[in-house]
Short mmCIF file of C-alpha atoms and ligand atoms in Angstrom, two decimals:
data_model
loop_
_atom_site.label_atom_id
_atom_site.label_comp_id
_atom_site.label_asym_id
_atom_site.label_seq_id
_atom_site.Cartn_x
_atom_site.Cartn_y
_atom_site.Cartn_z
CA MET A 1 0.00 0.00 0.00
CA PRO A 2 1.35 3.45 -0.85
CA ASN A 3 1.87 6.05 1.82
CA VAL A 4 -1.07 8.42 1.33
CA HIS A 5 0.95 11.40 2.45
CA GLU A 6 3.67 11.00 -0.15
CA LEU A 7 2.23 9.73 -3.40
CA ILE A 8 4.07 7.24 -5.55
CA HIS A 9 3.71 6.07 -9.13
CA HIS A 10 2.11 2.80 -10.14
CA TYR A 11 3.67 1.05 -13.12
CA GLY A 12 4.58 -2.48 -14.11
CA GLY A 13 2.13 -3.76 -11.53
CA ASN A 14 4.02 -2.18 -8.60
CA TRP A 15 4.01 1.00 -6.56
CA ASN A 16 7.26 2.80 -7.30
CA ARG A 17 8.75 5.77 -5.47
CA SER A 18 9.70 8.70 -7.69
CA ARG A 19 13.33 8.89 -8.71
CA GLY A 20 13.07 12.69 -8.74
CA SER A 21 13.38 14.91 -5.69
CA ASP A 22 10.76 17.62 -6.38
CA TYR A 23 7.39 17.40 -4.66
CA LEU A 24 4.32 19.62 -4.56
CA ASP A 25 1.93 19.99 -1.64
CA ILE A 26 -1.65 18.81 -2.18
CA VAL A 27 -3.96 21.26 -0.41
CA ASN A 28 -7.66 21.05 0.48
CA PRO A 29 -9.09 24.17 -1.21
CA ALA A 30 -11.88 24.49 1.38
CA THR A 31 -9.69 24.40 4.50
CA ALA A 32 -6.10 25.00 3.32
CA GLU A 33 -5.21 21.75 5.11
CA LYS A 34 -2.23 19.91 3.61
CA LEU A 35 -3.37 16.53 2.32
CA GLY A 36 -0.08 15.11 1.12
CA ARG A 37 2.77 15.56 -1.33
CA VAL A 38 2.86 14.59 -4.97
CA PRO A 39 6.10 13.89 -6.84
CA LEU A 40 6.74 16.12 -9.83
CA GLY A 41 8.54 13.16 -11.41
CA SER A 42 11.67 12.76 -13.49
CA ARG A 43 12.77 11.44 -16.88
CA GLU A 44 13.78 8.17 -15.17
CA ASP A 45 10.19 7.82 -13.93
CA VAL A 46 8.91 8.43 -17.46
CA ASP A 47 11.32 5.90 -18.98
CA ALA A 48 10.47 3.22 -16.42
CA THR A 49 6.71 3.74 -16.83
CA VAL A 50 6.77 3.72 -20.63
CA ARG A 51 9.01 0.63 -20.56
CA ALA A 52 6.50 -1.19 -18.35
CA ALA A 53 3.61 -0.22 -20.65
CA ALA A 54 5.57 -1.19 -23.78
CA GLU A 55 6.51 -4.59 -22.33
CA ALA A 56 2.89 -5.34 -21.45
CA TYR A 57 1.59 -4.42 -24.90
CA PRO A 58 2.35 -7.50 -27.07
CA THR A 59 0.54 -9.91 -24.72
CA TRP A 60 -2.33 -7.53 -23.96
CA ARG A 61 -2.87 -6.92 -27.64
CA ARG A 62 -3.22 -10.69 -28.19
CA THR A 63 -5.70 -11.05 -25.32
CA PRO A 64 -9.14 -11.56 -26.93
CA PRO A 65 -11.41 -8.48 -26.68
CA GLU A 66 -13.96 -10.65 -24.91
CA ASP A 67 -11.38 -11.39 -22.20
CA ARG A 68 -10.21 -7.77 -22.04
CA ILE A 69 -13.69 -6.51 -21.29
CA GLN A 70 -14.11 -8.91 -18.38
CA TYR A 71 -11.69 -6.65 -16.49
CA LEU A 72 -13.91 -3.67 -17.37
CA PHE A 73 -17.07 -5.35 -16.09
CA LYS A 74 -15.20 -5.92 -12.85
CA LEU A 75 -13.93 -2.32 -12.86
CA LYS A 76 -17.49 -1.03 -13.17
CA ARG A 77 -18.49 -3.08 -10.13
CA LEU A 78 -15.50 -1.84 -8.12
CA LEU A 79 -16.18 1.81 -9.02
CA GLU A 80 -19.83 1.37 -7.99
CA ASP A 81 -18.73 -0.19 -4.69
CA HIS A 82 -16.24 2.61 -3.98
CA LEU A 83 -18.32 5.48 -5.39
CA GLU A 84 -18.97 7.16 -2.06
CA GLU A 85 -15.38 6.88 -0.91
CA LEU A 86 -13.99 8.22 -4.21
CA ALA A 87 -16.54 11.06 -4.19
CA ARG A 88 -15.31 12.17 -0.76
CA ILE A 89 -11.68 12.14 -1.89
CA CYS A 90 -12.62 14.10 -5.02
CA THR A 91 -14.47 16.72 -2.98
CA THR A 92 -11.67 16.96 -0.43
CA GLU A 93 -8.96 17.71 -2.97
CA ASN A 94 -11.01 19.61 -5.58
CA GLY A 95 -13.56 21.50 -3.47
CA LYS A 96 -16.73 20.68 -5.44
CA THR A 97 -19.82 19.48 -3.58
CA LEU A 98 -20.33 15.80 -2.82
CA GLY A 99 -23.30 15.71 -5.20
CA GLU A 100 -21.08 17.01 -8.00
CA SER A 101 -18.38 14.43 -7.20
CA ARG A 102 -20.94 11.62 -7.22
CA GLY A 103 -22.21 12.91 -10.57
CA GLU A 104 -18.77 12.85 -12.16
CA LEU A 105 -18.17 9.32 -10.91
CA ARG A 106 -21.41 8.24 -12.56
CA ARG A 107 -20.06 9.70 -15.81
CA ALA A 108 -16.77 7.83 -15.32
CA ILE A 109 -18.66 4.56 -14.86
CA GLU A 110 -20.76 5.27 -17.95
CA ASN A 111 -17.56 5.32 -20.03
CA VAL A 112 -16.52 1.94 -18.62
CA GLU A 113 -19.93 0.58 -19.58
CA VAL A 114 -19.62 1.84 -23.15
CA ALA A 115 -16.12 0.39 -23.54
CA CYS A 116 -17.54 -3.02 -22.54
CA GLY A 117 -19.07 -3.04 -26.04
CA ILE A 118 -15.62 -3.22 -27.67
CA PRO A 119 -16.12 -6.66 -29.27
CA THR A 120 -18.81 -5.00 -31.38
CA LEU A 121 -17.48 -1.43 -31.52
CA MET A 122 -14.00 -2.43 -32.64
CA GLN A 123 -15.14 -4.49 -35.58
CA GLY A 124 -13.96 -3.56 -39.03
CA TYR A 125 -15.79 -4.19 -42.29
CA ASN A 126 -15.24 -6.07 -45.53
CA LEU A 127 -16.48 -6.52 -49.05
CA GLU A 128 -16.20 -9.59 -51.24
CA ASP A 129 -15.44 -9.36 -54.93
CA VAL A 130 -14.08 -5.81 -55.06
CA ALA A 131 -12.75 -7.25 -58.32
CA SER A 132 -13.48 -10.72 -59.57
CA GLY A 133 -12.27 -13.17 -56.87
CA ILE A 134 -10.68 -10.41 -54.78
CA ASP A 135 -11.90 -9.53 -51.28
CA GLU A 136 -11.08 -6.48 -49.19
CA ILE A 137 -11.09 -6.33 -45.39
CA MET A 138 -10.63 -3.46 -42.96
CA ILE A 139 -9.25 -4.53 -39.59
CA ARG A 140 -8.78 -2.29 -36.54
CA GLN A 141 -5.64 -2.85 -34.53
CA PRO A 142 -4.48 -1.17 -31.31
CA LEU A 143 -1.65 1.36 -31.36
CA GLY A 144 0.60 0.45 -28.43
CA VAL A 145 1.43 2.71 -25.48
CA THR A 146 -1.10 5.52 -25.04
CA VAL A 147 -1.09 8.44 -22.61
CA ALA A 148 -3.68 10.81 -21.11
CA ILE A 149 -2.78 14.10 -19.40
CA THR A 150 -5.73 15.41 -17.40
CA PRO A 151 -6.83 18.64 -15.62
CA PHE A 152 -7.83 19.42 -12.05
CA ASN A 153 -11.54 20.09 -12.48
CA PHE A 154 -12.88 16.53 -12.93
CA PRO A 155 -10.34 14.29 -11.17
CA ALA A 156 -12.62 11.24 -11.21
CA MET A 157 -14.29 11.53 -14.62
CA ILE A 158 -11.84 12.84 -17.21
CA PRO A 159 -9.31 9.97 -16.93
CA PHE A 160 -12.24 7.69 -17.86
CA TRP A 161 -12.89 9.54 -21.13
CA PHE A 162 -9.79 7.63 -22.26
CA LEU A 163 -8.71 4.79 -19.96
CA PRO A 164 -11.46 2.20 -20.63
CA TYR A 165 -11.45 2.67 -24.42
CA ALA A 166 -7.64 2.56 -24.64
CA ILE A 167 -7.28 -0.78 -22.88
CA ALA A 168 -10.45 -2.31 -24.31
CA CYS A 169 -8.99 -1.71 -27.78
CA GLY A 170 -5.83 -3.58 -26.73
CA ASN A 171 -3.52 -0.64 -25.97
CA THR A 172 -1.62 -0.13 -22.76
CA PHE A 173 -2.23 3.15 -20.96
CA ILE A 174 -0.47 5.72 -18.78
CA LEU A 175 -2.46 8.29 -16.82
CA LYS A 176 -0.70 11.53 -15.87
CA PRO A 177 -3.29 13.19 -13.59
CA SER A 178 -3.27 16.84 -12.56
CA GLU A 179 -0.68 17.43 -9.86
CA LYS A 180 -3.25 19.69 -8.14
CA VAL A 181 -5.65 16.76 -7.51
CA PRO A 182 -3.73 13.47 -7.65
CA LEU A 183 -5.45 11.73 -4.72
CA THR A 184 -8.54 10.56 -6.60
CA ALA A 185 -6.35 8.92 -9.26
CA GLN A 186 -4.13 7.40 -6.59
CA ARG A 187 -7.08 5.78 -4.81
CA THR A 188 -8.57 4.71 -8.17
CA PHE A 189 -5.35 2.87 -8.98
CA GLU A 190 -5.35 1.17 -5.59
CA ILE A 191 -8.83 -0.06 -6.47
CA ILE A 192 -7.69 -1.02 -9.97
CA GLU A 193 -5.06 -3.31 -8.38
CA GLU A 194 -7.96 -5.56 -7.36
CA LEU A 195 -8.62 -6.26 -11.05
CA LYS A 196 -5.37 -8.20 -11.26
CA LEU A 197 -4.72 -6.88 -14.75
CA PRO A 198 -1.46 -8.04 -16.31
CA PRO A 199 1.31 -5.71 -15.01
CA GLY A 200 1.91 -2.65 -17.20
CA VAL A 201 -1.52 -2.52 -18.87
CA LEU A 202 -2.62 0.43 -16.70
CA ASN A 203 -0.06 2.79 -15.20
CA LEU A 204 -0.20 5.93 -13.07
CA LEU A 205 2.56 8.49 -13.46
CA HIS A 206 2.42 11.63 -11.33
CA GLY A 207 4.18 14.83 -12.29
CA GLY A 208 4.18 18.20 -13.96
CA LYS A 209 5.70 19.78 -17.02
CA ALA A 210 8.94 17.74 -17.11
CA VAL A 211 7.01 14.46 -17.00
CA VAL A 212 4.63 15.65 -19.72
CA ASN A 213 7.57 16.63 -21.93
CA GLY A 214 9.20 13.26 -21.30
CA LEU A 215 6.03 11.48 -22.41
CA LEU A 216 5.62 13.65 -25.52
CA GLU A 217 9.19 12.98 -26.60
CA HIS A 218 9.32 9.28 -25.78
CA PRO A 219 9.66 7.15 -28.94
CA ASP A 220 7.51 4.33 -27.52
CA VAL A 221 4.45 6.53 -26.85
CA ARG A 222 2.07 6.27 -29.81
CA ALA A 223 -0.86 8.50 -28.82
CA VAL A 224 -1.50 11.42 -26.48
CA SER A 225 -4.84 12.67 -25.15
CA PHE A 226 -4.88 15.98 -23.32
CA VAL A 227 -7.55 17.93 -21.47
CA GLY A 228 -6.73 21.31 -19.94
CA SER A 229 -6.29 24.99 -20.73
CA THR A 230 -5.97 26.23 -24.31
CA PRO A 231 -2.37 27.54 -24.14
CA ILE A 232 -1.14 24.16 -22.85
CA ALA A 233 -3.40 22.31 -25.32
CA LYS A 234 -1.77 24.23 -28.19
CA TYR A 235 1.70 23.50 -26.85
CA ILE A 236 0.99 19.79 -26.42
CA TYR A 237 -0.67 19.49 -29.81
CA ALA A 238 2.33 20.99 -31.61
CA GLN A 239 4.94 19.22 -29.49
CA ALA A 240 3.33 15.76 -29.66
CA ALA A 241 2.77 16.10 -33.41
CA SER A 242 6.42 17.08 -33.92
CA TYR A 243 7.36 13.75 -32.32
CA GLY A 244 4.97 11.92 -34.64
CA LYS A 245 2.26 11.08 -32.11
CA ARG A 246 -1.44 10.79 -32.71
CA VAL A 247 -2.89 13.56 -30.56
CA GLN A 248 -6.21 14.98 -29.37
CA CYS A 249 -6.28 18.10 -27.16
CA GLN A 250 -9.36 19.47 -25.42
CA GLY A 251 -8.80 23.08 -24.36
CA GLY A 252 -10.45 25.89 -22.43
CA ALA A 253 -13.83 27.51 -22.93
CA LYS A 254 -15.98 30.61 -22.72
CA ASN A 255 -19.51 29.32 -22.94
CA HIS A 256 -22.45 31.52 -23.85
CA VAL A 257 -26.13 31.01 -23.30
CA LEU A 258 -28.84 32.85 -25.22
CA ILE A 259 -32.12 33.57 -23.41
CA LEU A 260 -35.07 34.41 -25.65
CA PRO A 261 -38.16 36.18 -24.29
CA ASP A 262 -40.35 33.13 -25.07
CA ALA A 263 -38.28 30.85 -22.76
CA ASP A 264 -39.68 29.44 -19.54
CA LEU A 265 -37.66 31.98 -17.57
CA GLU A 266 -38.08 30.39 -14.16
CA THR A 267 -36.62 27.09 -15.34
CA ALA A 268 -34.01 28.81 -17.49
CA THR A 269 -32.76 30.88 -14.56
CA LYS A 270 -32.35 27.83 -12.29
CA ILE A 271 -30.52 25.90 -14.98
CA VAL A 272 -28.23 28.80 -15.94
CA SER A 273 -27.46 29.51 -12.30
CA ASP A 274 -26.41 25.89 -11.75
CA SER A 275 -24.33 25.96 -14.92
CA ALA A 276 -22.56 29.23 -14.06
CA PHE A 277 -21.95 28.60 -10.35
CA GLY A 278 -21.98 24.80 -9.95
CA CYS A 279 -18.45 23.46 -9.33
CA ALA A 280 -17.63 27.13 -8.57
CA GLY A 281 -17.72 27.84 -12.31
CA GLN A 282 -14.85 25.39 -12.86
CA ARG A 283 -16.60 23.21 -15.42
CA CYS A 284 -15.36 23.42 -18.99
CA LEU A 285 -19.08 23.54 -19.89
CA ALA A 286 -19.95 26.26 -17.34
CA VAL A 287 -21.93 29.18 -18.71
CA SER A 288 -19.82 32.31 -18.46
CA VAL A 289 -21.82 34.83 -20.50
CA ALA A 290 -25.63 35.05 -20.61
CA VAL A 291 -27.01 37.00 -23.56
CA THR A 292 -30.63 38.00 -23.06
CA VAL A 293 -32.69 38.93 -26.07
CA GLY A 294 -35.31 41.71 -26.00
CA ASP A 295 -37.82 41.48 -23.14
CA ALA A 296 -35.96 38.63 -21.45
CA GLN A 297 -33.45 41.14 -20.07
CA LYS A 298 -35.23 42.50 -17.01
CA ARG A 299 -36.88 39.34 -15.74
CA PHE A 300 -33.82 37.17 -16.24
CA THR A 301 -31.52 39.75 -14.59
CA ASP A 302 -33.81 40.09 -11.56
CA GLU A 303 -34.30 36.32 -11.18
CA ILE A 304 -30.66 35.31 -11.57
CA SER A 305 -29.56 38.03 -9.11
CA LYS A 306 -31.94 36.60 -6.50
CA LEU A 307 -30.94 33.00 -7.10
CA ALA A 308 -27.19 33.60 -7.27
CA GLY A 309 -27.31 35.78 -4.16
CA SER A 310 -28.98 33.01 -2.15
CA MET A 311 -26.50 30.22 -2.94
CA ARG A 312 -24.88 28.56 0.06
CA VAL A 313 -21.11 28.58 -0.33
CA GLY A 314 -18.84 26.45 1.84
CA ASN A 315 -17.03 23.16 2.28
CA GLY A 316 -18.37 20.75 -0.35
CA LEU A 317 -18.44 17.95 2.23
CA ASP A 318 -21.28 19.73 4.08
CA SER A 319 -24.60 18.47 2.83
CA ASP A 320 -26.37 21.85 2.59
CA VAL A 321 -23.59 23.55 0.60
CA GLN A 322 -24.36 24.38 -3.06
CA MET A 323 -20.98 25.74 -4.14
CA GLY A 324 -17.45 25.02 -2.93
CA PRO A 325 -14.19 26.98 -3.21
CA VAL A 326 -12.03 27.52 -6.28
CA ILE A 327 -8.98 25.33 -6.62
CA ASN A 328 -6.21 27.49 -5.14
CA ARG A 329 -5.05 30.95 -4.00
CA GLU A 330 -3.63 31.89 -7.42
CA SER A 331 -6.89 31.03 -9.09
CA LYS A 332 -8.86 33.10 -6.56
CA THR A 333 -6.55 36.11 -7.05
CA ARG A 334 -6.76 35.77 -10.85
CA ILE A 335 -10.58 35.66 -10.78
CA GLU A 336 -10.77 38.65 -8.41
CA GLY A 337 -8.51 40.57 -10.82
CA LEU A 338 -10.80 39.76 -13.76
CA ILE A 339 -13.86 40.91 -11.82
CA ALA A 340 -12.09 44.21 -11.05
CA LYS A 341 -11.16 44.56 -14.72
CA GLY A 342 -14.75 43.94 -15.84
CA ALA A 343 -15.95 46.62 -13.43
CA SER A 344 -13.29 49.14 -14.46
CA ASP A 345 -14.10 48.45 -18.12
CA GLY A 346 -17.67 49.64 -17.47
CA GLY A 347 -19.51 46.52 -16.28
CA LYS A 348 -22.04 47.07 -13.49
CA VAL A 349 -21.40 44.73 -10.55
CA LEU A 350 -24.80 43.35 -9.51
CA LEU A 351 -23.37 40.77 -7.09
CA ASP A 352 -19.80 40.89 -5.85
CA GLY A 353 -18.47 37.49 -4.77
CA ARG A 354 -15.20 39.00 -3.58
CA SER A 355 -16.79 40.26 -0.36
CA ARG A 356 -17.57 36.93 1.21
CA LYS A 357 -20.46 37.11 3.62
CA GLY A 358 -21.11 33.41 4.20
CA SER A 359 -19.94 31.60 7.32
CA GLY A 360 -17.37 28.86 7.33
CA ASN A 361 -13.66 28.36 7.12
CA HIS A 362 -12.06 31.52 5.79
CA ALA A 363 -8.77 29.77 5.17
CA GLY A 364 -10.30 28.26 2.02
CA ASN A 365 -10.29 29.79 -1.48
CA PHE A 366 -13.88 30.97 -1.35
CA LEU A 367 -15.58 33.33 -3.73
CA GLU A 368 -19.33 33.83 -3.90
CA PRO A 369 -21.37 33.96 -7.10
CA THR A 370 -20.62 37.16 -8.99
CA LEU A 371 -22.82 38.90 -11.57
CA LEU A 372 -21.80 41.75 -13.83
CA ASP A 373 -24.21 43.51 -16.15
CA ASN A 374 -23.49 45.19 -19.46
CA VAL A 375 -19.85 44.19 -19.59
CA PRO A 376 -18.34 45.60 -22.81
CA PRO A 377 -17.76 42.82 -25.37
CA GLU A 378 -14.06 43.73 -25.63
CA SER A 379 -13.42 43.57 -21.85
CA ALA A 380 -11.05 40.80 -20.69
CA LEU A 381 -13.93 39.58 -18.53
CA THR A 382 -15.95 38.80 -21.66
CA THR A 383 -13.14 37.46 -23.82
CA THR A 384 -10.95 35.32 -21.53
CA GLU A 385 -11.80 32.09 -19.75
CA ILE A 386 -12.48 32.95 -16.09
CA PHE A 387 -12.97 29.45 -14.67
CA GLY A 388 -14.66 30.81 -11.56
CA PRO A 389 -18.19 31.64 -10.32
CA VAL A 390 -18.65 34.74 -12.45
CA LEU A 391 -21.49 35.37 -14.90
CA SER A 392 -21.48 38.32 -17.31
CA LEU A 393 -24.78 39.59 -18.69
CA ILE A 394 -25.02 41.09 -22.15
CA HIS A 395 -28.19 42.21 -23.89
CA ALA A 396 -29.16 41.90 -27.54
CA THR A 397 -32.23 43.05 -29.42
CA THR A 398 -32.61 40.11 -31.80
CA LEU A 399 -31.76 36.43 -32.10
CA ASP A 400 -29.38 37.26 -34.96
CA GLU A 401 -27.55 39.80 -32.84
CA GLY A 402 -27.31 37.28 -29.99
CA ILE A 403 -25.84 34.63 -32.28
CA GLU A 404 -23.45 37.23 -33.66
CA ILE A 405 -22.21 38.08 -30.15
CA LEU A 406 -21.49 34.51 -29.17
CA SER A 407 -19.94 33.66 -32.54
CA ARG A 408 -17.20 36.22 -31.84
CA SER A 409 -15.73 34.07 -29.08
CA PRO A 410 -12.52 32.31 -30.10
CA PHE A 411 -13.70 29.29 -28.08
CA GLY A 412 -16.33 26.77 -29.15
CA ASN A 413 -16.84 24.29 -26.37
CA MET A 414 -20.54 24.78 -25.66
CA ALA A 415 -23.40 27.16 -26.44
CA SER A 416 -26.99 26.93 -25.25
CA ILE A 417 -30.29 28.53 -26.10
CA PHE A 418 -33.40 28.83 -23.93
CA THR A 419 -36.56 29.19 -25.96
CA SER A 420 -39.93 27.58 -26.69
CA SER A 421 -39.53 28.16 -30.42
CA GLY A 422 -38.45 25.18 -32.51
CA ALA A 423 -37.45 27.46 -35.37
CA ALA A 424 -35.20 29.58 -33.13
CA ALA A 425 -33.66 26.44 -31.65
CA ARG A 426 -32.99 25.00 -35.09
CA LYS A 427 -31.41 28.23 -36.33
CA PHE A 428 -29.20 28.27 -33.23
CA ARG A 429 -28.16 24.64 -33.65
CA TYR A 430 -27.46 25.21 -37.34
CA GLU A 431 -25.46 28.43 -37.12
CA VAL A 432 -23.59 28.49 -33.84
CA PRO A 433 -19.89 27.58 -34.07
CA ALA A 434 -19.57 25.36 -30.99
CA GLY A 435 -19.14 21.60 -30.61
CA ASN A 436 -21.65 20.93 -27.83
CA ILE A 437 -25.03 22.62 -28.23
CA GLY A 438 -27.72 22.81 -25.57
CA VAL A 439 -31.37 23.53 -26.23
CA ASN A 440 -32.97 24.36 -22.88
CA ILE A 441 -29.94 22.65 -21.28
CA GLY A 442 -27.35 24.42 -19.11
CA VAL A 443 -24.47 21.93 -19.16
CA ALA A 444 -24.59 20.17 -22.53
CA ALA A 445 -22.25 17.33 -21.54
CA PRO A 446 -22.42 14.48 -24.07
CA MET A 447 -23.16 11.01 -22.73
CA ALA A 448 -20.30 8.52 -23.00
CA TYR A 449 -21.64 7.03 -26.23
CA PHE A 450 -21.35 10.42 -27.99
CA PRO A 451 -18.12 12.31 -28.64
CA PHE A 452 -17.25 15.04 -26.16
CA SER A 453 -17.05 17.61 -28.89
CA GLY A 454 -15.56 21.10 -28.83
CA TRP A 455 -14.53 23.41 -31.66
CA ARG A 456 -12.11 26.23 -32.37
CA ASP A 457 -9.74 27.06 -29.47
CA SER A 458 -11.57 24.52 -27.30
CA PHE A 459 -10.27 21.54 -29.28
CA LEU A 460 -7.27 20.66 -31.38
CA GLY A 461 -7.42 17.46 -33.34
CA VAL A 462 -9.92 15.45 -35.34
CA LEU A 463 -11.16 12.67 -33.08
CA HIS A 464 -12.74 13.58 -29.75
CA GLY A 465 -12.87 11.68 -26.46
CA GLN A 466 -15.62 9.13 -25.69
CA GLY A 467 -17.89 7.01 -27.89
CA ARG A 468 -17.04 5.94 -31.43
CA ASP A 469 -14.42 8.68 -31.76
CA ALA A 470 -12.49 7.00 -28.95
CA ILE A 471 -12.45 3.69 -30.85
CA GLU A 472 -11.17 5.50 -33.95
CA PHE A 473 -8.54 7.30 -31.89
CA TYR A 474 -7.25 4.17 -30.18
CA THR A 475 -7.01 1.99 -33.28
CA ASP A 476 -5.18 1.96 -36.57
CA LYS A 477 -6.97 0.78 -39.67
CA LYS A 478 -5.36 -1.95 -41.69
CA VAL A 479 -6.76 -2.83 -45.10
CA VAL A 480 -6.13 -6.30 -46.53
CA ILE A 481 -6.81 -7.09 -50.18
CA GLU A 482 -6.81 -10.82 -50.86
CA ARG A 483 -6.83 -13.02 -53.93
CA TRP A 484 -7.06 -16.78 -53.54
CA PRO A 485 -7.43 -18.35 -57.00
CA LYS A 486 -8.90 -21.80 -56.70
CA GLU A 487 -6.24 -23.33 -58.97
CA TRP A 488 -3.65 -22.58 -56.22
CA SER A 489 -5.47 -24.82 -53.74
CA ARG A 490 -5.35 -28.53 -53.34
CA LYS A 491 -8.51 -30.24 -54.50
CA PHE A 492 -10.72 -31.49 -51.64
P1 NAD B 501 -3.83 23.02 -17.18
O1 NAD B 501 -3.71 23.26 -18.63
O2 NAD B 501 -3.10 23.93 -16.26
O3 NAD B 501 -3.27 21.53 -16.82
C1 NAD B 501 -3.73 20.39 -17.49
C2 NAD B 501 -2.64 19.33 -17.49
O4 NAD B 501 -1.50 19.84 -18.19
C3 NAD B 501 -2.15 18.94 -16.09
O5 NAD B 501 -2.01 17.54 -16.04
C4 NAD B 501 -0.80 19.63 -15.98
O6 NAD B 501 0.14 18.89 -15.22
C5 NAD B 501 -0.33 19.75 -17.41
N1 NAD B 501 0.46 20.96 -17.63
C6 NAD B 501 0.23 22.19 -17.07
N2 NAD B 501 1.15 23.08 -17.51
C7 NAD B 501 1.95 22.41 -18.35
C8 NAD B 501 3.08 22.79 -19.15
N3 NAD B 501 3.54 24.04 -19.14
N4 NAD B 501 3.67 21.85 -19.92
C9 NAD B 501 3.19 20.59 -19.94
N5 NAD B 501 2.13 20.17 -19.21
C10 NAD B 501 1.51 21.06 -18.44
O7 NAD B 501 -5.38 22.94 -16.84
P2 NAD B 501 -6.08 22.89 -15.41
O8 NAD B 501 -5.93 24.21 -14.75
O9 NAD B 501 -5.67 21.67 -14.67
O10 NAD B 501 -7.61 22.65 -15.84
C11 NAD B 501 -8.49 23.68 -16.19
C12 NAD B 501 -8.56 23.89 -17.68
O11 NAD B 501 -8.96 22.69 -18.33
C13 NAD B 501 -9.59 24.94 -18.08
O12 NAD B 501 -9.04 25.74 -19.09
C14 NAD B 501 -10.76 24.12 -18.60
O13 NAD B 501 -11.59 24.79 -19.53
C15 NAD B 501 -10.02 22.99 -19.26
N6 NAD B 501 -10.89 21.83 -19.43
C16 NAD B 501 -11.36 21.56 -20.68
C17 NAD B 501 -12.21 20.48 -20.89
C18 NAD B 501 -12.75 20.19 -22.25
O14 NAD B 501 -13.40 19.17 -22.41
N7 NAD B 501 -12.51 21.01 -23.26
C19 NAD B 501 -12.59 19.68 -19.81
C20 NAD B 501 -12.10 19.98 -18.54
C21 NAD B 501 -11.23 21.06 -18.36
#
């Protein structure tokens, strides 16, 4: 068993202490309590982990898909059994509420369930007689050693956008979790030990930038999946590609919602409030800008101010809390700076989350829901990703103007519309340049059997995480063209 206070890697079927000397403190964002230390890793750690994954690959690849998925059925059961425990760890290191942690674990499990369909999903196709007596077959084969580098905001779910598909397809896999929240992954790998997978099929490598660079440059790594901020996504995309890897990078976001006057405003306000302030605004699908159209302006502004102002902020482990802290001090300071900038750029502060009024532990990184009205479109508050509990309100006179405003964003992760008009919804779906579209939905998070889309600066690559895209990403296509003239065969 690893020492929970000083995390260690898991590769080749064993727990292995880091060969590097740099460590980072893991801190509970609600209490500032130190939870442990995570190694930042070294090139030796990278080499040893990739070697273990590469050695496991030939045998794992030859293991029948039907046998591979038996481990996943067992993994689903184990995750169900440990759901409550993992949710508490997730909340403790990330700050989100227990309900939100349980929700992300359900999404993780859903991906395991989908990957259990690999014997069907991984099938190729064929056609007889492409020319007389010649048949053509497309076969999918795994790639080899695959890697996922994941962010802090969904410590339990995001690794599972990749892990189950990678190994179900016959690859071996290395998870490099966020160094800000490594405890959920650590406990998950302790649980994974119970699967008794062949050593090296699943590996956990902690670390930061040096470890990521080591993985990107390693000749035995075939594919890299990344989820995180856009600047790092762009760096990883270019760097991994320059080393010849297959790569998919999900980046940051600035999600807009359009509220039409014909929407059910009571429902819309509740949903938008949850989207903007749930997980303290640290969802990549959080609404950050609400654009009201025409008459929706006054009612929506009044309603959302009331709702946001009544949210209970505190330690996510407390059952009555609706919103936890942001991840760390730097993040809190950065968000406070952006709020100040929005106000100095001319935005009217309707609710100021910087002046915390709620009770609780003040050592934590708490901000309360913040609302700014009429923020100029060119203000940094409207153009940059905030990743905190801040909602900007902008007003438009028509649907076209609203669509125009949100189309200006360089990001394209999610956009939603609230309306009772099918024609408006269709126009929105048709025209808006974002990968995940919500119609009367606040967090348009695709189920595991659909790709987690994302466009523009929110995604670099072709194939997304989850669903059929994941099967495409984790396999190479091989085409076989065969001729077997009967005169070459013995007569039977
Ligand atoms: P981040 O970019 O700081 O870190 C993500 C990962 O990259 C971590 O594992 C980290 O160790 C590594 N990393 C960080 N800096 C690096 C560097 N200089 N070189 C190499 N590797 C580096 O992101 P974060 O703060 O952990 O997560 C929040 C971000 O993730 C937000 O921008 C959010 O929108 C985004 N996100 C996007 C999606 C999506 O589906 N598009 C989902 C979740 C989160």
